[in-house]
PDB file of N, CA and C in Angstrom:
ATOM      1  N   VAL G   1      28.288 -54.894  51.161  1.00  0.00           N
ATOM      2  CA  VAL G   1      29.696 -54.875  52.446  1.00  0.00           C
ATOM      3  C   VAL G   1      28.729 -55.866  53.302  1.00  0.00           C
ATOM      4  N   ARG G   2      30.271 -57.286  53.546  1.00  0.00           N
ATOM      5  CA  ARG G   2      30.177 -57.757  55.431  1.00  0.00           C
ATOM      6  C   ARG G   2      31.627 -58.047  54.667  1.00  0.00           C
ATOM      7  N   VAL G   3      32.259 -58.249  55.962  1.00  0.00           N
ATOM      8  CA  VAL G   3      33.375 -58.218  56.283  1.00  0.00           C
ATOM      9  C   VAL G   3      33.339 -59.396  57.543  1.00  0.00           C
ATOM     10  N   GLY G   4      34.648 -60.288  57.235  1.00  0.00           N
ATOM     11  CA  GLY G   4      34.841 -61.397  58.301  1.00  0.00           C
ATOM     12  C   GLY G   4      35.624 -61.526  57.837  1.00  0.00           C
ATOM     13  N   ARG G   5      35.923 -63.218  58.323  1.00  0.00           N
ATOM     14  CA  ARG G   5      37.162 -63.908  58.699  1.00  0.00           C
ATOM     15  C   ARG G   5      36.754 -65.214  57.488  1.00  0.00           C
ATOM     16  N   ALA G   6      37.503 -65.933  57.479  1.00  0.00           N
ATOM     17  CA  ALA G   6      37.640 -66.998  55.787  1.00  0.00           C
ATOM     18  C   ALA G   6      39.055 -67.445  55.824  1.00  0.00           C
ATOM     19  N   HIS G   7      39.238 -69.019  56.230  1.00  0.00           N
ATOM     20  CA  HIS G   7      40.756 -69.155  55.518  1.00  0.00           C
ATOM     21  C   HIS G   7      41.360 -68.226  56.773  1.00  0.00           C
ATOM     22  N   GLY G   8      41.481 -68.142  57.857  1.00  0.00           N
ATOM     23  CA  GLY G   8      42.678 -68.256  58.908  1.00  0.00           C
ATOM     24  C   GLY G   8      42.876 -66.310  58.220  1.00  0.00           C
ATOM     25  N   ARG G   9      41.935 -65.687  57.765  1.00  0.00           N
ATOM     26  CA  ARG G   9      42.185 -64.404  57.423  1.00  0.00           C
ATOM     27  C   ARG G   9      41.119 -63.296  57.576  1.00  0.00           C
ATOM     28  N   PHE G  10      41.384 -61.701  57.116  1.00  0.00           N
ATOM     29  CA  PHE G  10      39.820 -60.639  57.213  1.00  0.00           C
ATOM     30  C   PHE G  10      39.531 -60.867  55.937  1.00  0.00           C
ATOM     31  N   VAL G  11      38.229 -60.987  55.585  1.00  0.00           N
ATOM     32  CA  VAL G  11      37.858 -60.755  54.444  1.00  0.00           C
ATOM     33  C   VAL G  11      36.571 -59.467  54.210  1.00  0.00           C
ATOM     34  N   CYS G  12      37.347 -58.610  53.073  1.00  0.00           N
ATOM     35  CA  CYS G  12      36.100 -57.821  52.727  1.00  0.00           C
ATOM     36  C   CYS G  12      35.171 -57.671  51.417  1.00  0.00           C
ATOM     37  N   GLU G  13      33.751 -57.645  51.895  1.00  0.00           N
ATOM     38  CA  GLU G  13      33.368 -57.991  49.969  1.00  0.00           C
ATOM     39  C   GLU G  13      32.480 -57.298  50.065  1.00  0.00           C
ATOM     40  N   ILE G  14      32.209 -56.192  49.101  1.00  0.00           N
ATOM     41  CA  ILE G  14      31.564 -55.284  48.821  1.00  0.00           C
ATOM     42  C   ILE G  14      31.413 -55.896  46.269  1.00  0.00           C
ATOM     43  N   ILE G  15      30.379 -55.833  47.246  1.00  0.00           N
ATOM     44  CA  ILE G  15      29.086 -55.873  45.768  1.00  0.00           C
ATOM     45  C   ILE G  15      27.844 -55.118  45.859  1.00  0.00           C
ATOM     46  N   ASP G  16      28.020 -54.479  44.100  1.00  0.00           N
ATOM     47  CA  ASP G  16      27.042 -53.528  43.580  1.00  0.00           C
ATOM     48  C   ASP G  16      26.473 -54.011  42.476  1.00  0.00           C
ATOM     49  N   ARG G  17      25.917 -53.452  41.646  1.00  0.00           N
ATOM     50  CA  ARG G  17      24.715 -53.612  40.934  1.00  0.00           C
ATOM     51  C   ARG G  17      25.253 -53.451  39.488  1.00  0.00           C
ATOM     52  N   GLY G  18      26.719 -52.277  39.490  1.00  0.00           N
ATOM     53  CA  GLY G  18      26.994 -52.215  38.591  1.00  0.00           C
ATOM     54  C   GLY G  18      27.861 -52.515  37.510  1.00  0.00           C
ATOM     55  N   GLY G  19      28.262 -52.196  36.341  1.00  0.00           N
ATOM     56  CA  GLY G  19      28.767 -53.067  35.378  1.00  0.00           C
ATOM     57  C   GLY G  19      30.329 -54.074  36.106  1.00  0.00           C
ATOM     58  N   GLY G  20      31.182 -52.878  36.991  1.00  0.00           N
ATOM     59  CA  GLY G  20      32.794 -53.537  37.060  1.00  0.00           C
ATOM     60  C   GLY G  20      33.372 -52.868  35.979  1.00  0.00           C
ATOM     61  N   PHE G  21      34.812 -54.214  35.592  1.00  0.00           N
ATOM     62  CA  PHE G  21      35.459 -53.806  34.257  1.00  0.00           C
ATOM     63  C   PHE G  21      36.182 -55.213  34.595  1.00  0.00           C
ATOM     64  N   ASP G  22      36.184 -55.275  33.082  1.00  0.00           N
ATOM     65  CA  ASP G  22      37.239 -57.237  33.338  1.00  0.00           C
ATOM     66  C   ASP G  22      38.992 -57.434  32.395  1.00  0.00           C
ATOM     67  N   ASP G  23      39.234 -56.185  33.353  1.00  0.00           N
ATOM     68  CA  ASP G  23      40.803 -55.881  33.568  1.00  0.00           C
ATOM     69  C   ASP G  23      41.975 -56.679  34.364  1.00  0.00           C
ATOM     70  N   PRO G  24      42.336 -58.110  33.588  1.00  0.00           N
ATOM     71  CA  PRO G  24      42.378 -58.588  34.927  1.00  0.00           C
ATOM     72  C   PRO G  24      43.714 -57.958  35.750  1.00  0.00           C
ATOM     73  N   ALA G  25      44.665 -56.772  35.027  1.00  0.00           N
ATOM     74  CA  ALA G  25      45.664 -56.446  34.640  1.00  0.00           C
ATOM     75  C   ALA G  25      45.301 -55.404  36.110  1.00  0.00           C
ATOM     76  N   ALA G  26      44.331 -54.530  36.433  1.00  0.00           N
ATOM     77  CA  ALA G  26      44.258 -53.250  36.610  1.00  0.00           C
ATOM     78  C   ALA G  26      44.511 -53.279  38.196  1.00  0.00           C
ATOM     79  N   GLY G  27      45.593 -51.556  38.344  1.00  0.00           N
ATOM     80  CA  GLY G  27      45.756 -51.629  39.626  1.00  0.00           C
ATOM     81  C   GLY G  27      47.219 -52.436  39.845  1.00  0.00           C
ATOM     82  N   TYR G  28      47.411 -53.431  38.477  1.00  0.00           N
ATOM     83  CA  TYR G  28      49.350 -53.457  39.159  1.00  0.00           C
ATOM     84  C   TYR G  28      49.899 -52.580  39.119  1.00  0.00           C
ATOM     85  N   LEU G  29      50.495 -52.014  37.772  1.00  0.00           N
ATOM     86  CA  LEU G  29      50.954 -50.804  37.049  1.00  0.00           C
ATOM     87  C   LEU G  29      51.152 -49.594  38.553  1.00  0.00           C
ATOM     88  N   ALA G  30      51.748 -48.353  38.994  1.00  0.00           N
ATOM     89  CA  ALA G  30      51.694 -47.216  40.153  1.00  0.00           C
ATOM     90  C   ALA G  30      50.957 -46.737  38.968  1.00  0.00           C
ATOM     91  N   PRO G  31      49.431 -46.122  39.362  1.00  0.00           N
ATOM     92  CA  PRO G  31      49.039 -44.832  38.066  1.00  0.00           C
ATOM     93  C   PRO G  31      49.762 -43.474  37.964  1.00  0.00           C
ATOM     94  N   ARG G  32      49.970 -42.777  36.973  1.00  0.00           N
ATOM     95  CA  ARG G  32      50.298 -41.582  35.882  1.00  0.00           C
ATOM     96  C   ARG G  32      49.498 -40.772  37.069  1.00  0.00           C
ATOM     97  N   ALA G  33      50.109 -39.657  37.320  1.00  0.00           N
ATOM     98  CA  ALA G  33      50.113 -38.379  38.175  1.00  0.00           C
ATOM     99  C   ALA G  33      48.885 -37.876  37.279  1.00  0.00           C
ATOM    100  N   GLY G  34      47.495 -37.769  38.539  1.00  0.00           N
ATOM    101  CA  GLY G  34      46.241 -37.030  37.648  1.00  0.00           C
ATOM    102  C   GLY G  34      45.488 -38.343  37.660  1.00  0.00           C
ATOM    103  N   ALA G  35      46.087 -39.925  37.036  1.00  0.00           N
ATOM    104  CA  ALA G  35      45.038 -40.855  37.354  1.00  0.00           C
ATOM    105  C   ALA G  35      44.713 -41.510  38.720  1.00  0.00           C
ATOM    106  N   GLY G  36      43.115 -42.037  38.171  1.00  0.00           N
ATOM    107  CA  GLY G  36      42.847 -42.707  39.717  1.00  0.00           C
ATOM    108  C   GLY G  36      43.695 -43.925  40.358  1.00  0.00           C
ATOM    109  N   SER G  37      44.005 -43.650  41.415  1.00  0.00           N
ATOM    110  CA  SER G  37      44.599 -44.790  42.546  1.00  0.00           C
ATOM    111  C   SER G  37      44.236 -45.707  42.704  1.00  0.00           C
ATOM    112  N   GLY G  38      43.161 -45.976  42.746  1.00  0.00           N
ATOM    113  CA  GLY G  38      42.141 -46.460  43.977  1.00  0.00           C
ATOM    114  C   GLY G  38      43.096 -48.353  43.864  1.00  0.00           C
ATOM    115  N   LEU G  39      42.633 -48.695  42.240  1.00  0.00           N
ATOM    116  CA  LEU G  39      42.719 -50.058  43.077  1.00  0.00           C
ATOM    117  C   LEU G  39      44.446 -50.386  43.140  1.00  0.00           C
ATOM    118  N   TRP G  40      45.332 -49.404  42.656  1.00  0.00           N
ATOM    119  CA  TRP G  40      46.834 -50.059  43.351  1.00  0.00           C
ATOM    120  C   TRP G  40      46.776 -49.290  44.421  1.00  0.00           C
ATOM    121  N   VAL G  41      46.258 -48.921  45.092  1.00  0.00           N
ATOM    122  CA  VAL G  41      46.488 -48.685  46.012  1.00  0.00           C
ATOM    123  C   VAL G  41      45.677 -49.323  46.897  1.00  0.00           C
ATOM    124  N   ALA G  42      44.953 -50.303  46.685  1.00  0.00           N
ATOM    125  CA  ALA G  42      43.843 -51.087  46.825  1.00  0.00           C
ATOM    126  C   ALA G  42      45.125 -52.752  46.886  1.00  0.00           C
ATOM    127  N   ARG G  43      45.356 -53.095  46.167  1.00  0.00           N
ATOM    128  CA  ARG G  43      46.623 -54.359  45.999  1.00  0.00           C
ATOM    129  C   ARG G  43      47.513 -53.961  47.065  1.00  0.00           C
ATOM    130  N   GLN G  44      48.268 -52.824  47.189  1.00  0.00           N
ATOM    131  CA  GLN G  44      49.067 -52.454  48.348  1.00  0.00           C
ATOM    132  C   GLN G  44      48.857 -52.882  49.199  1.00  0.00           C
ATOM    133  N   LEU G  45      47.739 -52.583  49.478  1.00  0.00           N
ATOM    134  CA  LEU G  45      47.450 -52.470  51.510  1.00  0.00           C
ATOM    135  C   LEU G  45      46.758 -53.594  51.608  1.00  0.00           C
ATOM    136  N   THR G  46      46.453 -55.223  50.981  1.00  0.00           N
ATOM    137  CA  THR G  46      45.738 -56.085  50.300  1.00  0.00           C
ATOM    138  C   THR G  46      46.524 -57.591  50.847  1.00  0.00           C
ATOM    139  N   TRP G  47      46.745 -58.469  51.679  1.00  0.00           N
ATOM    140  CA  TRP G  47      47.875 -59.911  51.088  1.00  0.00           C
ATOM    141  C   TRP G  47      47.204 -60.229  49.333  1.00  0.00           C
ATOM    142  N   GLN G  48      45.548 -60.271  48.998  1.00  0.00           N
ATOM    143  CA  GLN G  48      45.260 -60.507  47.634  1.00  0.00           C
ATOM    144  C   GLN G  48      43.304 -59.507  47.758  1.00  0.00           C
ATOM    145  N   ILE G  49      43.552 -59.860  46.378  1.00  0.00           N
ATOM    146  CA  ILE G  49      42.178 -58.933  45.997  1.00  0.00           C
ATOM    147  C   ILE G  49      41.800 -59.619  44.371  1.00  0.00           C
ATOM    148  N   GLU G  50      40.469 -59.720  44.462  1.00  0.00           N
ATOM    149  CA  GLU G  50      39.637 -60.045  43.748  1.00  0.00           C
ATOM    150  C   GLU G  50      38.522 -59.528  42.828  1.00  0.00           C
ATOM    151  N   PHE G  51      38.234 -59.442  41.842  1.00  0.00           N
ATOM    152  CA  PHE G  51      37.020 -58.732  41.260  1.00  0.00           C
ATOM    153  C   PHE G  51      36.876 -59.496  40.252  1.00  0.00           C
ATOM    154  N   PHE G  52      35.290 -59.184  40.496  1.00  0.00           N
ATOM    155  CA  PHE G  52      34.584 -60.886  39.834  1.00  0.00           C
ATOM    156  C   PHE G  52      33.120 -60.593  39.047  1.00  0.00           C
ATOM    157  N   HIS G  53      32.810 -61.062  38.495  1.00  0.00           N
ATOM    158  CA  HIS G  53      31.480 -60.911  37.923  1.00  0.00           C
ATOM    159  C   HIS G  53      30.063 -62.022  38.204  1.00  0.00           C
ATOM    160  N   SER G  54      28.885 -62.254  38.912  1.00  0.00           N
ATOM    161  CA  SER G  54      28.005 -62.723  39.525  1.00  0.00           C
ATOM    162  C   SER G  54      26.660 -62.626  39.720  1.00  0.00           C
ATOM    163  N   PRO G  55      25.313 -63.191  39.162  1.00  0.00           N
ATOM    164  CA  PRO G  55      23.896 -63.011  40.016  1.00  0.00           C
ATOM    165  C   PRO G  55      23.852 -61.653  40.725  1.00  0.00           C
ATOM    166  N   ARG G  56      24.643 -61.524  42.103  1.00  0.00           N
ATOM    167  CA  ARG G  56      24.479 -60.337  42.423  1.00  0.00           C
ATOM    168  C   ARG G  56      25.532 -59.208  42.441  1.00  0.00           C
ATOM    169  N   GLY G  57      26.417 -59.454  41.176  1.00  0.00           N
ATOM    170  CA  GLY G  57      26.022 -58.132  40.724  1.00  0.00           C
ATOM    171  C   GLY G  57      27.734 -58.545  40.300  1.00  0.00           C
ATOM    172  N   PHE G  58      29.207 -56.784  40.872  1.00  0.00           N
ATOM    173  CA  PHE G  58      30.715 -57.012  40.382  1.00  0.00           C
ATOM    174  C   PHE G  58      30.560 -56.707  41.441  1.00  0.00           C
ATOM    175  N   THR G  59      31.658 -57.897  42.017  1.00  0.00           N
ATOM    176  CA  THR G  59      32.389 -58.082  43.131  1.00  0.00           C
ATOM    177  C   THR G  59      33.580 -57.871  43.215  1.00  0.00           C
ATOM    178  N   ALA G  60      34.335 -57.168  44.173  1.00  0.00           N
ATOM    179  CA  ALA G  60      35.912 -56.449  45.215  1.00  0.00           C
ATOM    180  C   ALA G  60      35.714 -57.219  46.257  1.00  0.00           C
ATOM    181  N   ARG G  61      36.702 -58.654  46.829  1.00  0.00           N
ATOM    182  CA  ARG G  61      37.173 -59.020  47.847  1.00  0.00           C
ATOM    183  C   ARG G  61      38.244 -58.893  48.388  1.00  0.00           C
ATOM    184  N   ALA G  62      38.508 -58.502  49.198  1.00  0.00           N
ATOM    185  CA  ALA G  62      39.728 -57.875  49.579  1.00  0.00           C
ATOM    186  C   ALA G  62      40.219 -59.222  51.217  1.00  0.00           C
ATOM    187  N   TRP G  63      41.367 -59.413  51.144  1.00  0.00           N
ATOM    188  CA  TRP G  63      41.790 -61.077  52.050  1.00  0.00           C
ATOM    189  C   TRP G  63      42.662 -59.618  52.713  1.00  0.00           C
ATOM    190  N   LEU G  64      42.399 -59.587  54.130  1.00  0.00           N
ATOM    191  CA  LEU G  64      43.685 -59.410  55.181  1.00  0.00           C
ATOM    192  C   LEU G  64      44.335 -59.866  55.503  1.00  0.00           C
TER     193      LEU G  64
END
């Protein structure tokens, strides 16, 4: 986990070694009852959120 500032915004970056996911639309639609809502909530609370694979692992980067 890294937290810092870039381009005038706060940035939180989380990297793990998991497989992540490849759905670019994940979290844009409100979740159904009983379904996971984490990505949807993250998109509502951030200015921008990115997900990508890199040699270090799967990364989630939230711009606040």
